[in-house]
Amino acid sequence: MVNMSDRASVSESESEESGETMGRSLVALLEERREREGMTDGRFAETLGISPSLWSLVKAGKRPARWAILDAVLRVYPDLWNVCCRAFRRENGID
């Protein structure tokens, strides 16, 4: 899990790198990262520490990005903290 000092060290401008804005979905950002890094879906899932089938379901919109997935994303991409928080809030009806 990303600790508070890691989160605090990431500036807002870093979280908006490559046009990553509030209006874009977490899955779209992850898919863009996967493609930019030249990974297959299976390799990307492995990098996140989740199963390829779970990544496939999330990517297809058949499974929400629940906390376990958000936590996995933050371990690999801590600069997506703000995007993950918004996704968690949406999934839990907090927004």
mmCIF file of C-alpha atoms in Angstrom:
data_model
loop_
_atom_site.group_PDB
_atom_site.id
_atom_site.type_symbol
_atom_site.label_atom_id
_atom_site.label_comp_id
_atom_site.label_asym_id
_atom_site.label_seq_id
_atom_site.Cartn_x
_atom_site.Cartn_y
_atom_site.Cartn_z
ATOM 1 C CA MET A 1 0.000 0.000 0.000
ATOM 2 C CA VAL A 2 1.217 3.521 -0.746
ATOM 3 C CA ASN A 3 2.006 5.374 2.454
ATOM 4 C CA MET A 4 1.127 8.998 3.111
ATOM 5 C CA SER A 5 4.665 10.262 2.513
ATOM 6 C CA ASP A 6 4.693 8.637 -0.948
ATOM 7 C CA ARG A 7 1.342 10.185 -1.764
ATOM 8 C CA ALA A 8 2.400 13.599 -0.510
ATOM 9 C CA SER A 9 5.498 13.563 -2.702
ATOM 10 C CA VAL A 10 3.454 13.339 -5.892
ATOM 11 C CA SER A 11 2.439 16.746 -7.150
ATOM 12 C CA GLU A 12 -0.821 17.486 -8.906
ATOM 13 C CA SER A 13 1.065 18.287 -12.097
ATOM 14 C CA GLU A 14 2.686 14.842 -12.013
ATOM 15 C CA SER A 15 -0.723 13.178 -11.673
ATOM 16 C CA GLU A 16 -1.889 14.983 -14.799
ATOM 17 C CA GLU A 17 1.088 13.817 -16.871
ATOM 18 C CA SER A 18 0.222 12.903 -20.467
ATOM 19 C CA GLY A 19 -3.214 14.520 -20.270
ATOM 20 C CA GLU A 20 -4.411 12.431 -17.323
ATOM 21 C CA THR A 21 -7.346 14.563 -16.272
ATOM 22 C CA MET A 22 -10.293 14.155 -13.956
ATOM 23 C CA GLY A 23 -12.680 13.393 -16.825
ATOM 24 C CA ARG A 24 -10.862 10.257 -17.939
ATOM 25 C CA SER A 25 -11.637 6.903 -16.410
ATOM 26 C CA LEU A 26 -9.104 4.921 -14.461
ATOM 27 C CA VAL A 27 -9.428 1.983 -16.853
ATOM 28 C CA ALA A 28 -8.776 4.253 -19.857
ATOM 29 C CA LEU A 29 -5.653 5.617 -18.165
ATOM 30 C CA LEU A 30 -4.440 2.131 -17.313
ATOM 31 C CA GLU A 31 -5.064 0.897 -20.826
ATOM 32 C CA GLU A 32 -3.103 3.869 -22.177
ATOM 33 C CA ARG A 33 -0.225 3.078 -19.805
ATOM 34 C CA ARG A 34 -0.307 -0.595 -20.772
ATOM 35 C CA GLU A 35 -0.085 0.263 -24.458
ATOM 36 C CA ARG A 36 2.579 2.945 -23.916
ATOM 37 C CA GLU A 37 4.708 0.449 -21.977
ATOM 38 C CA GLY A 38 4.225 -2.182 -24.692
ATOM 39 C CA MET A 39 2.670 -4.778 -22.386
ATOM 40 C CA THR A 40 0.181 -7.463 -23.234
ATOM 41 C CA ASP A 41 -2.932 -7.641 -21.077
ATOM 42 C CA GLY A 42 -1.501 -10.694 -19.332
ATOM 43 C CA ARG A 43 1.823 -9.028 -18.568
ATOM 44 C CA PHE A 44 0.039 -5.891 -17.364
ATOM 45 C CA ALA A 45 -2.147 -7.924 -15.001
ATOM 46 C CA GLU A 46 0.968 -9.692 -13.717
ATOM 47 C CA THR A 47 2.647 -6.314 -13.141
ATOM 48 C CA LEU A 48 -0.373 -5.168 -11.127
ATOM 49 C CA GLY A 49 -0.431 -8.444 -9.222
ATOM 50 C CA ILE A 50 -3.923 -9.411 -10.342
ATOM 51 C CA SER A 51 -5.128 -12.257 -12.537
ATOM 52 C CA PRO A 52 -5.451 -11.718 -16.276
ATOM 53 C CA SER A 53 -9.111 -12.723 -16.045
ATOM 54 C CA LEU A 54 -9.790 -10.062 -13.400
ATOM 55 C CA TRP A 55 -8.047 -7.391 -15.521
ATOM 56 C CA SER A 56 -10.126 -8.515 -18.511
ATOM 57 C CA LEU A 57 -13.364 -8.153 -16.527
ATOM 58 C CA VAL A 58 -12.396 -4.712 -15.203
ATOM 59 C CA LYS A 59 -11.301 -3.569 -18.644
ATOM 60 C CA ALA A 60 -14.610 -4.747 -20.163
ATOM 61 C CA GLY A 61 -16.608 -2.932 -17.467
ATOM 62 C CA LYS A 62 -17.974 -6.212 -16.105
ATOM 63 C CA ARG A 63 -16.234 -5.789 -12.746
ATOM 64 C CA PRO A 64 -15.807 -2.503 -10.898
ATOM 65 C CA ALA A 65 -12.403 -1.241 -9.830
ATOM 66 C CA ARG A 66 -12.804 -2.140 -6.164
ATOM 67 C CA TRP A 67 -10.244 -1.351 -3.479
ATOM 68 C CA ALA A 68 -8.060 -4.420 -4.128
ATOM 69 C CA ILE A 69 -7.578 -3.331 -7.730
ATOM 70 C CA LEU A 70 -7.030 0.309 -6.783
ATOM 71 C CA ASP A 71 -4.447 -0.782 -4.220
ATOM 72 C CA ALA A 72 -2.668 -2.865 -6.877
ATOM 73 C CA VAL A 73 -2.657 0.104 -9.261
ATOM 74 C CA LEU A 74 -1.249 2.428 -6.596
ATOM 75 C CA ARG A 75 1.595 0.038 -5.837
ATOM 76 C CA VAL A 76 2.753 0.253 -9.456
ATOM 77 C CA TYR A 77 1.565 3.748 -10.415
ATOM 78 C CA PRO A 78 1.529 5.947 -7.292
ATOM 79 C CA ASP A 79 1.115 9.015 -9.504
ATOM 80 C CA LEU A 80 -2.484 7.872 -10.115
ATOM 81 C CA TRP A 81 -3.447 8.492 -6.467
ATOM 82 C CA ASN A 82 -6.008 11.213 -7.291
ATOM 83 C CA VAL A 83 -7.572 9.192 -10.098
ATOM 84 C CA CYS A 84 -7.829 6.106 -7.861
ATOM 85 C CA CYS A 85 -9.422 8.109 -5.067
ATOM 86 C CA ARG A 86 -12.049 9.478 -7.449
ATOM 87 C CA ALA A 87 -12.735 5.977 -8.810
ATOM 88 C CA PHE A 88 -13.123 4.601 -5.269
ATOM 89 C CA ARG A 89 -15.485 7.434 -4.355
ATOM 90 C CA ARG A 90 -17.622 6.831 -7.469
ATOM 91 C CA GLU A 91 -17.748 3.061 -6.895
ATOM 92 C CA ASN A 92 -18.932 3.592 -3.332
ATOM 93 C CA GLY A 93 -21.436 6.372 -4.009
ATOM 94 C CA ILE A 94 -19.417 8.967 -2.118
ATOM 95 C CA ASP A 95 -19.404 11.559 -4.930
#
